[in-house]
mmCIF file of N, CA, C and O in Angstrom:
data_model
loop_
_atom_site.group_PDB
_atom_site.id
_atom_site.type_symbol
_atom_site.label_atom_id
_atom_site.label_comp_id
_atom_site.label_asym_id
_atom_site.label_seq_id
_atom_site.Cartn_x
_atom_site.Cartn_y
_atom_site.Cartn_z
ATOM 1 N N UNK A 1 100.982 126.412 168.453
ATOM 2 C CA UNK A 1 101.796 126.165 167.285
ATOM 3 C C UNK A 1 101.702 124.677 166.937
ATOM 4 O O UNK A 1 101.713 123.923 167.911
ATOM 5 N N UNK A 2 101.620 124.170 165.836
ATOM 6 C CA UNK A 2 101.210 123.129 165.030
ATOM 7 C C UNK A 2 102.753 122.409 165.126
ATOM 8 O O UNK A 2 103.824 123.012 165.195
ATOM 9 N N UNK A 3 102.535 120.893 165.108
ATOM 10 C CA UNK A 3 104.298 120.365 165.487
ATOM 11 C C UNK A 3 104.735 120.552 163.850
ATOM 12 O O UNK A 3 105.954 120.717 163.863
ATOM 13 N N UNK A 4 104.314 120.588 162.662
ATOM 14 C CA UNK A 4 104.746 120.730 161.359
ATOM 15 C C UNK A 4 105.470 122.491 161.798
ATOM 16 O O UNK A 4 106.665 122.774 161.885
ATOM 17 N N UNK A 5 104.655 123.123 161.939
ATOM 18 C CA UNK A 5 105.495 124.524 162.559
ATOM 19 C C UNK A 5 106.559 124.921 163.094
ATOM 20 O O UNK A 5 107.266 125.828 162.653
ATOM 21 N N UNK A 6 106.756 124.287 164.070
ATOM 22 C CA UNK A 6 107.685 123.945 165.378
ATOM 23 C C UNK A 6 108.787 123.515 164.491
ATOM 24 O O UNK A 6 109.636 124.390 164.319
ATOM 25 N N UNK A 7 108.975 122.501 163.941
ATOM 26 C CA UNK A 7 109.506 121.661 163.432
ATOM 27 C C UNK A 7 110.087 122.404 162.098
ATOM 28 O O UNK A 7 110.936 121.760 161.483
ATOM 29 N N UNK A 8 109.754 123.591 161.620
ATOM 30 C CA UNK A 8 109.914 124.363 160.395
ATOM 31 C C UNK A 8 110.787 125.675 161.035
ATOM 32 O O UNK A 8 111.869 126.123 160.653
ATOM 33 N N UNK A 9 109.974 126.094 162.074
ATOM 34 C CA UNK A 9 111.214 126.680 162.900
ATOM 35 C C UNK A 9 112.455 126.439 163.552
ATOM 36 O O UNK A 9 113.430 127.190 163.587
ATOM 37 N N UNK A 10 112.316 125.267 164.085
ATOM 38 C CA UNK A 10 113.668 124.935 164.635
ATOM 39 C C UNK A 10 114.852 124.441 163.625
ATOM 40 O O UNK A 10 115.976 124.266 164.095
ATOM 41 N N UNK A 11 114.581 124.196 162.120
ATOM 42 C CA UNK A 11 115.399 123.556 161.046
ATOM 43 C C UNK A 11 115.540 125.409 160.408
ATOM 44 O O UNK A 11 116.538 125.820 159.816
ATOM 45 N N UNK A 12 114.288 126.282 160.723
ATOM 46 C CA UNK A 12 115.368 127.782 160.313
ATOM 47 C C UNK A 12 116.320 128.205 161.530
ATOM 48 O O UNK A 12 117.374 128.808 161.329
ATOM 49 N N UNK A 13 115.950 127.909 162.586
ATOM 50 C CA UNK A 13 116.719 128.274 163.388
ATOM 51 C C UNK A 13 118.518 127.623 163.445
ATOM 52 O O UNK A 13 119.564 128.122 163.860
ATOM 53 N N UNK A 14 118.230 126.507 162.905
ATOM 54 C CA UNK A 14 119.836 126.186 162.581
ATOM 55 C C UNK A 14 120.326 125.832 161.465
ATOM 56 O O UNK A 14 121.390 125.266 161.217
ATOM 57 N N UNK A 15 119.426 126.225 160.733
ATOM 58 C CA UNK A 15 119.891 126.770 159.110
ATOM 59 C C UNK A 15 120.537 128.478 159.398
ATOM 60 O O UNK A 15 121.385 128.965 158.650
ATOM 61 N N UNK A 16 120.074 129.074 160.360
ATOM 62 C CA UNK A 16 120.219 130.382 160.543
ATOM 63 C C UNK A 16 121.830 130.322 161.472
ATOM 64 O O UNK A 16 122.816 131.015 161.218
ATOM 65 N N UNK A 17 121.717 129.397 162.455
ATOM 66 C CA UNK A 17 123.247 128.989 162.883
ATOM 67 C C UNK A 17 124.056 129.013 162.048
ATOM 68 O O UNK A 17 124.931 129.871 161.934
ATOM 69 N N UNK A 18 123.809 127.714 161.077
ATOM 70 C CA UNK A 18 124.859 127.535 160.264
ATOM 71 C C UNK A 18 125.422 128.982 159.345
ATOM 72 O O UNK A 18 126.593 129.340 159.473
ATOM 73 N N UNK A 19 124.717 129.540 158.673
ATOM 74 C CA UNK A 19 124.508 130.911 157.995
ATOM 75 C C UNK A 19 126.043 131.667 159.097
ATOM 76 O O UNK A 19 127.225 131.712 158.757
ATOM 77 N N UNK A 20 125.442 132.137 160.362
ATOM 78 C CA UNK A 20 126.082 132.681 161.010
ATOM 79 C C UNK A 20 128.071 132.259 160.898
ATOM 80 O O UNK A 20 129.069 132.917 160.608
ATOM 81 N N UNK A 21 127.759 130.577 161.387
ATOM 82 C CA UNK A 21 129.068 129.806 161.549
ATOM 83 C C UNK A 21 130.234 130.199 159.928
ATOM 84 O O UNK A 21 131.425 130.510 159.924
ATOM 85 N N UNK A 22 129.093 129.980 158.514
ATOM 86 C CA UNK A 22 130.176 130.240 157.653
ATOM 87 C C UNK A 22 130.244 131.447 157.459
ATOM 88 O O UNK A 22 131.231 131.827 156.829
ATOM 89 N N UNK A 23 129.530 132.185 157.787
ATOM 90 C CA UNK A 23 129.881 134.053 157.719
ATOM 91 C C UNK A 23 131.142 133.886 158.720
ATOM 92 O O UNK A 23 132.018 134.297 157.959
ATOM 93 N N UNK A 24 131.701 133.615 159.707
ATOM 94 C CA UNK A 24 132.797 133.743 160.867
ATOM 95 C C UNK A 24 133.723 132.955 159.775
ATOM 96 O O UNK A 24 134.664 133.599 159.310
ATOM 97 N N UNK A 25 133.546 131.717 159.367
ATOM 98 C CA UNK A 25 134.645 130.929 158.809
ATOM 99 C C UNK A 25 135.413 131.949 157.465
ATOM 100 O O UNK A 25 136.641 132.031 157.497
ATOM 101 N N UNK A 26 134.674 132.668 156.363
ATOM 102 C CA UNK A 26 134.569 133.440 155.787
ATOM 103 C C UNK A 26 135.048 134.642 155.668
ATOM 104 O O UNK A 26 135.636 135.130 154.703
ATOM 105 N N UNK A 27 134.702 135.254 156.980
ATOM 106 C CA UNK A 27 135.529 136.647 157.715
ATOM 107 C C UNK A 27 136.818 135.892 158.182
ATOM 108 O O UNK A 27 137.600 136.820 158.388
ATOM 109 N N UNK A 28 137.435 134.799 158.447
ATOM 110 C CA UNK A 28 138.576 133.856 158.925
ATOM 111 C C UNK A 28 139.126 134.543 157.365
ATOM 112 O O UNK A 28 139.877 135.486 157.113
ATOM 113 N N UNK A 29 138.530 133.793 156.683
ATOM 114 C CA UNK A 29 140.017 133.910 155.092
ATOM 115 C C UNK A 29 139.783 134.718 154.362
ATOM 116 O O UNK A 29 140.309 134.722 153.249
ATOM 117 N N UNK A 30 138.620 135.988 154.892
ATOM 118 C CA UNK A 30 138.737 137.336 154.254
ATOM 119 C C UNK A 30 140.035 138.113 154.813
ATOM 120 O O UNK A 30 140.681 138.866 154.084
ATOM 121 N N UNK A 31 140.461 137.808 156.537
ATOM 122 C CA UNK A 31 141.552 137.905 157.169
ATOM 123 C C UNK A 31 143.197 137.983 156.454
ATOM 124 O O UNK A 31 144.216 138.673 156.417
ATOM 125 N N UNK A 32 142.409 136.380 155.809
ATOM 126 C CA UNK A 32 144.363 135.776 155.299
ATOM 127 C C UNK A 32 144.284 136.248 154.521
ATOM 128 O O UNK A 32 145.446 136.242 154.114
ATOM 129 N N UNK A 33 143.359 137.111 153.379
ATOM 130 C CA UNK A 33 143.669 137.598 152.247
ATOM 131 C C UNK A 33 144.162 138.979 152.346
ATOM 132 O O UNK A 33 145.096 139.624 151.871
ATOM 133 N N UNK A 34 143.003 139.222 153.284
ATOM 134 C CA UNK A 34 143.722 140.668 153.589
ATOM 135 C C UNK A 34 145.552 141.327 154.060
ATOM 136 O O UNK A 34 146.252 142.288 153.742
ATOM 137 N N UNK A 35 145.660 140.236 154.883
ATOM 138 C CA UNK A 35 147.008 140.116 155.689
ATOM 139 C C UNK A 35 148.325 140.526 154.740
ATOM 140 O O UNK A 35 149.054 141.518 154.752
ATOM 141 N N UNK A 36 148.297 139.001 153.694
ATOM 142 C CA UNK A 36 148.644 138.737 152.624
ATOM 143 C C UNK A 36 149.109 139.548 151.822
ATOM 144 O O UNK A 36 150.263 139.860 151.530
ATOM 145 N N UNK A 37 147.667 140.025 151.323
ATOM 146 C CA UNK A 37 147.926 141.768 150.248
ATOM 147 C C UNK A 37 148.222 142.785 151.090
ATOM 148 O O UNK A 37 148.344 143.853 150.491
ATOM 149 N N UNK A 38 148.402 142.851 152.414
ATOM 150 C CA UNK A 38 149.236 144.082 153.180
ATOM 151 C C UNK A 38 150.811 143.827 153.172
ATOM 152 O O UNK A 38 151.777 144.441 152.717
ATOM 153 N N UNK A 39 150.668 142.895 153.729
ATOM 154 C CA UNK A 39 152.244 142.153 153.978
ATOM 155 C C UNK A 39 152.765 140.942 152.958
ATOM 156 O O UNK A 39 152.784 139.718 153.087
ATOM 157 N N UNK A 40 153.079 141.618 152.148
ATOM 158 C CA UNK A 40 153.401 140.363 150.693
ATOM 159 C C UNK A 40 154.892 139.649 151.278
ATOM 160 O O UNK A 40 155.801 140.363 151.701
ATOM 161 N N UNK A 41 154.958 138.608 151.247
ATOM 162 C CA UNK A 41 156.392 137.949 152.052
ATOM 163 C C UNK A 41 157.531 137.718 150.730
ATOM 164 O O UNK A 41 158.580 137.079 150.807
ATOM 165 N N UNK A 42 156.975 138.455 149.478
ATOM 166 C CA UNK A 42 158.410 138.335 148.626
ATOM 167 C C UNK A 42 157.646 139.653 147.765
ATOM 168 O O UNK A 42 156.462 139.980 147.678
ATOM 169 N N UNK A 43 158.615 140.100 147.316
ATOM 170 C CA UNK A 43 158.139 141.840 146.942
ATOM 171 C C UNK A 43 158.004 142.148 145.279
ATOM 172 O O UNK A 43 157.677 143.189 144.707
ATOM 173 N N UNK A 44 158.565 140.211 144.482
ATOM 174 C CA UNK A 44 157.999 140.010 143.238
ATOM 175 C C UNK A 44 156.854 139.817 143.355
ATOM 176 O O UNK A 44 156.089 140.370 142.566
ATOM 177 N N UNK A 45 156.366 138.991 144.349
ATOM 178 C CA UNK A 45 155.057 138.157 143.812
ATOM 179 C C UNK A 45 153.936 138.848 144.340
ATOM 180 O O UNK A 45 154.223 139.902 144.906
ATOM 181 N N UNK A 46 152.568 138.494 144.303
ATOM 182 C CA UNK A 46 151.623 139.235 143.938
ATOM 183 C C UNK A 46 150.891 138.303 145.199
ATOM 184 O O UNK A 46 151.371 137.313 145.751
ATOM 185 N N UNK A 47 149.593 138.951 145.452
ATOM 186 C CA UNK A 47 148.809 138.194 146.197
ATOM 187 C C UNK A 47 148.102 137.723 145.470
ATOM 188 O O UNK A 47 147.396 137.359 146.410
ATOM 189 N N UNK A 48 147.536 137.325 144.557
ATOM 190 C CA UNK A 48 147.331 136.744 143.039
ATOM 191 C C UNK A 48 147.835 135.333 143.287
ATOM 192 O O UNK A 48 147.212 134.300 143.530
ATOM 193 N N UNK A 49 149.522 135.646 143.119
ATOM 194 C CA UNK A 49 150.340 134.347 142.570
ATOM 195 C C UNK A 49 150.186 133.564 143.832
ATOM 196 O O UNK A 49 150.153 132.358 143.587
ATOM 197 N N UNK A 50 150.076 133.864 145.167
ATOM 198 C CA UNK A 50 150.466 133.039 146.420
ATOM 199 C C UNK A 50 149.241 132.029 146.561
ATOM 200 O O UNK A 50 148.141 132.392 146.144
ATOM 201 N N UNK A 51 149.375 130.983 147.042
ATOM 202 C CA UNK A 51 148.835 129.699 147.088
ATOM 203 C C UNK A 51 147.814 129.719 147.888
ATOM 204 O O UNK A 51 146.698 129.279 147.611
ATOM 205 N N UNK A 52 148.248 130.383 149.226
ATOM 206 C CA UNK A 52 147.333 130.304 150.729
ATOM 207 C C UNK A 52 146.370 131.436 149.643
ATOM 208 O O UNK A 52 145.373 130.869 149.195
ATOM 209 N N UNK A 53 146.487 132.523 149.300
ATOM 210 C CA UNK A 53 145.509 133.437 149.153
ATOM 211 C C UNK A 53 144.299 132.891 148.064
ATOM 212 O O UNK A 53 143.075 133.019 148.058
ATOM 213 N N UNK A 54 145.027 132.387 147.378
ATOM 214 C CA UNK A 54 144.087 131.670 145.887
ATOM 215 C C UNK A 54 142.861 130.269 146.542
ATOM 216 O O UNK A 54 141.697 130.012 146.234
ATOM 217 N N UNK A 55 143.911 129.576 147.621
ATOM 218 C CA UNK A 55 143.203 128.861 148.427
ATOM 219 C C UNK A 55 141.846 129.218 149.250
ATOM 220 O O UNK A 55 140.783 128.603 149.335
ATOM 221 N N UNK A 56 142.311 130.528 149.861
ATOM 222 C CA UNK A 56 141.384 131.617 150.637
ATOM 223 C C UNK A 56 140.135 131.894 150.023
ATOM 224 O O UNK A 56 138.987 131.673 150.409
ATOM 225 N N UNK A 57 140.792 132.670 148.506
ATOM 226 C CA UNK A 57 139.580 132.902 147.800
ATOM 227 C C UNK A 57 138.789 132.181 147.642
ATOM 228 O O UNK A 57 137.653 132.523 147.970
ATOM 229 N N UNK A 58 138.997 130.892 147.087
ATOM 230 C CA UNK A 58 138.391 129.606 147.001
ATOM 231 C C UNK A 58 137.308 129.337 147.925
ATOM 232 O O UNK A 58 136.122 129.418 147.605
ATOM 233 N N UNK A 59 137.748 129.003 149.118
ATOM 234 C CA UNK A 59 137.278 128.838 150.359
ATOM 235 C C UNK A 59 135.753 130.128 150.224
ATOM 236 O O UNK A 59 134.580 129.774 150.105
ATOM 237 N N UNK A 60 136.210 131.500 150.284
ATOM 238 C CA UNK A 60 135.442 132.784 150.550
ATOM 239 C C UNK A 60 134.050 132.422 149.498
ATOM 240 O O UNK A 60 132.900 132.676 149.856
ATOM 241 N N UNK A 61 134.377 131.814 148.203
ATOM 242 C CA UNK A 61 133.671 131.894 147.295
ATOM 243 C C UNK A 61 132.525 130.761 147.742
ATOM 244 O O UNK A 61 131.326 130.849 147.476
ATOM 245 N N UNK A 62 133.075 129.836 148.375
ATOM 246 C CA UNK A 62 132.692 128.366 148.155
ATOM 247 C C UNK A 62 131.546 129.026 149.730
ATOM 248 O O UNK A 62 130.325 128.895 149.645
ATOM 249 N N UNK A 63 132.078 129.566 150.788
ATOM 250 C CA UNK A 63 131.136 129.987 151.694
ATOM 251 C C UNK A 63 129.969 130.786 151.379
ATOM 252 O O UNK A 63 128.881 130.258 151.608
ATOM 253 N N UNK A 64 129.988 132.006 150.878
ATOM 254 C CA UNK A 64 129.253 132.521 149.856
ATOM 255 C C UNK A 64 127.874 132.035 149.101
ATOM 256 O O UNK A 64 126.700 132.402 149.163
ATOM 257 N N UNK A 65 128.549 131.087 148.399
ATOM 258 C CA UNK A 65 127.312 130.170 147.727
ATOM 259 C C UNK A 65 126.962 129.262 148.617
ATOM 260 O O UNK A 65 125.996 128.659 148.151
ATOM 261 N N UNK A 66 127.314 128.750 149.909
ATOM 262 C CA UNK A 66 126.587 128.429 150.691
ATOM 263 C C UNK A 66 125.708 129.101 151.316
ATOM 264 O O UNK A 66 124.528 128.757 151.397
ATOM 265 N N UNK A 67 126.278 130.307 151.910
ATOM 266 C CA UNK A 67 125.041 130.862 152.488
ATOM 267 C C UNK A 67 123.894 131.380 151.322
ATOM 268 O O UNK A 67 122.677 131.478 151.478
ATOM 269 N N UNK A 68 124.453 131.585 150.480
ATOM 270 C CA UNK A 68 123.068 132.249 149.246
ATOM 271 C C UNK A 68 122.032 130.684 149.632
ATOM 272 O O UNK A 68 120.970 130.698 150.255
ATOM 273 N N UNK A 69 122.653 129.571 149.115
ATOM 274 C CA UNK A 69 121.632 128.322 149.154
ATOM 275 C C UNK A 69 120.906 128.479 150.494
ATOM 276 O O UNK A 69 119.677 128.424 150.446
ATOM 277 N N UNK A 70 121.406 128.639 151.505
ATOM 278 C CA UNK A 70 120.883 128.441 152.891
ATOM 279 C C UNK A 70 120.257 129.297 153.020
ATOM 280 O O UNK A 70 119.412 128.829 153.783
ATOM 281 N N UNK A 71 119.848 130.767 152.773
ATOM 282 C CA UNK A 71 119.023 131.685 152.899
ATOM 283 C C UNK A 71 117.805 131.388 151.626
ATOM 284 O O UNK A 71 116.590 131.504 151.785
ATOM 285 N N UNK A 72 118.274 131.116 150.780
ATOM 286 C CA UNK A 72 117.037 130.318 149.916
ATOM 287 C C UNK A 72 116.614 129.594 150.417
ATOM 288 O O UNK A 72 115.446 129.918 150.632
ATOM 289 N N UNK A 73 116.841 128.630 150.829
ATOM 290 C CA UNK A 73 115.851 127.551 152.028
ATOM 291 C C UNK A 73 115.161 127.890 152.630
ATOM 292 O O UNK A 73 114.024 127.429 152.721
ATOM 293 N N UNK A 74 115.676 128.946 153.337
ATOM 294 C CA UNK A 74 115.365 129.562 154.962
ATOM 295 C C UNK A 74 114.049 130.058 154.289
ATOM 296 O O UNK A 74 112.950 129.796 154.777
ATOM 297 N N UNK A 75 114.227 130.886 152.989
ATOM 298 C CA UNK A 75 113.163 131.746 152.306
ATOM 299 C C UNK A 75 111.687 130.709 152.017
ATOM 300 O O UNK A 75 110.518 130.872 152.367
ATOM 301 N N UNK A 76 112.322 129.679 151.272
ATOM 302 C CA UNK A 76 111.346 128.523 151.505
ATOM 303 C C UNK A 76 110.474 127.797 152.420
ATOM 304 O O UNK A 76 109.318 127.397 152.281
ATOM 305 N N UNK A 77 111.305 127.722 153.393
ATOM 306 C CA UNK A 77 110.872 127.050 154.541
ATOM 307 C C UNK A 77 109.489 128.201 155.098
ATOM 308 O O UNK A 77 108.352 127.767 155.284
ATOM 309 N N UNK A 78 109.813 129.490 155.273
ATOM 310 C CA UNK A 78 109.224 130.594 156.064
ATOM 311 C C UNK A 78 108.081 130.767 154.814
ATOM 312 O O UNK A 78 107.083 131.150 155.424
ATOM 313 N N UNK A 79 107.809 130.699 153.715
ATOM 314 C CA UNK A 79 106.822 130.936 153.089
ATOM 315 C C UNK A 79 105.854 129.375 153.378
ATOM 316 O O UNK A 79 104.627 129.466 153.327
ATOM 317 N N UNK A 80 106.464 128.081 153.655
ATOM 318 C CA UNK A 80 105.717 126.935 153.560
ATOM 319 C C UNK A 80 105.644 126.225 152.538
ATOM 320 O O UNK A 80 104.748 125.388 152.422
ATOM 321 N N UNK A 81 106.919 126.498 151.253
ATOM 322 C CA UNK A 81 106.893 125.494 150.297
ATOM 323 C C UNK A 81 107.745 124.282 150.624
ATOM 324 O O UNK A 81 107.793 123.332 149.843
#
C-alpha cells in the first residue's frame, strides 16, 4: 500500500468514527424528543412550544447535515478525488 493510500484510509477511518460519534449524539436528542412528546410536563403546551425539544431538534438537524457532509467526503476520498 502506497503512503498517499494509507494516509486516505486512516482520515476515512476517522471520518467514519466521527460519523458513528454524531449518529450516538443524535440518537441522545432523538431520546429528549421522544421523552418529551410522551411525557408533556404541562398538558397545554405542546412539544412544539417547549424549548429543550426545539433545541433538540436543532441539534438532530444540525447532526444530520453533518454526517451527509462526512459521508460525501468519505465518498470522495474512496474514489481518489
Amino acid at each position: 500500500m502506497t503512503e498517499e493510500l494509507q494516509k486516505r484510509v486512516r482520515v476515512i477511518h476517522d471520518l467514519e468514527r466521527a460519523i458513528r460519534l454524531w449518529e450516538l449524539l443524535r440518537d441522545n436528542a432523538q431520546r429528549v424528543v421522544d421523552e418529551t412528546e410522551a411525557f408533556p410536563k404541562k398538558p397545554e403546551g405542546s412539544a412544539e412550544t417547549n424549548p429543550t425539544v426545539a433545541k433538540a431538534c436543532a441539534y438532530i438537524e444540525t447532526c444530520n447535515a453533518s454526517i451527509l457532509a462526512t459521508k460525501e467526503r468519505i465518498d470522495k476520498l474512496a474514489r481518489g478525488d
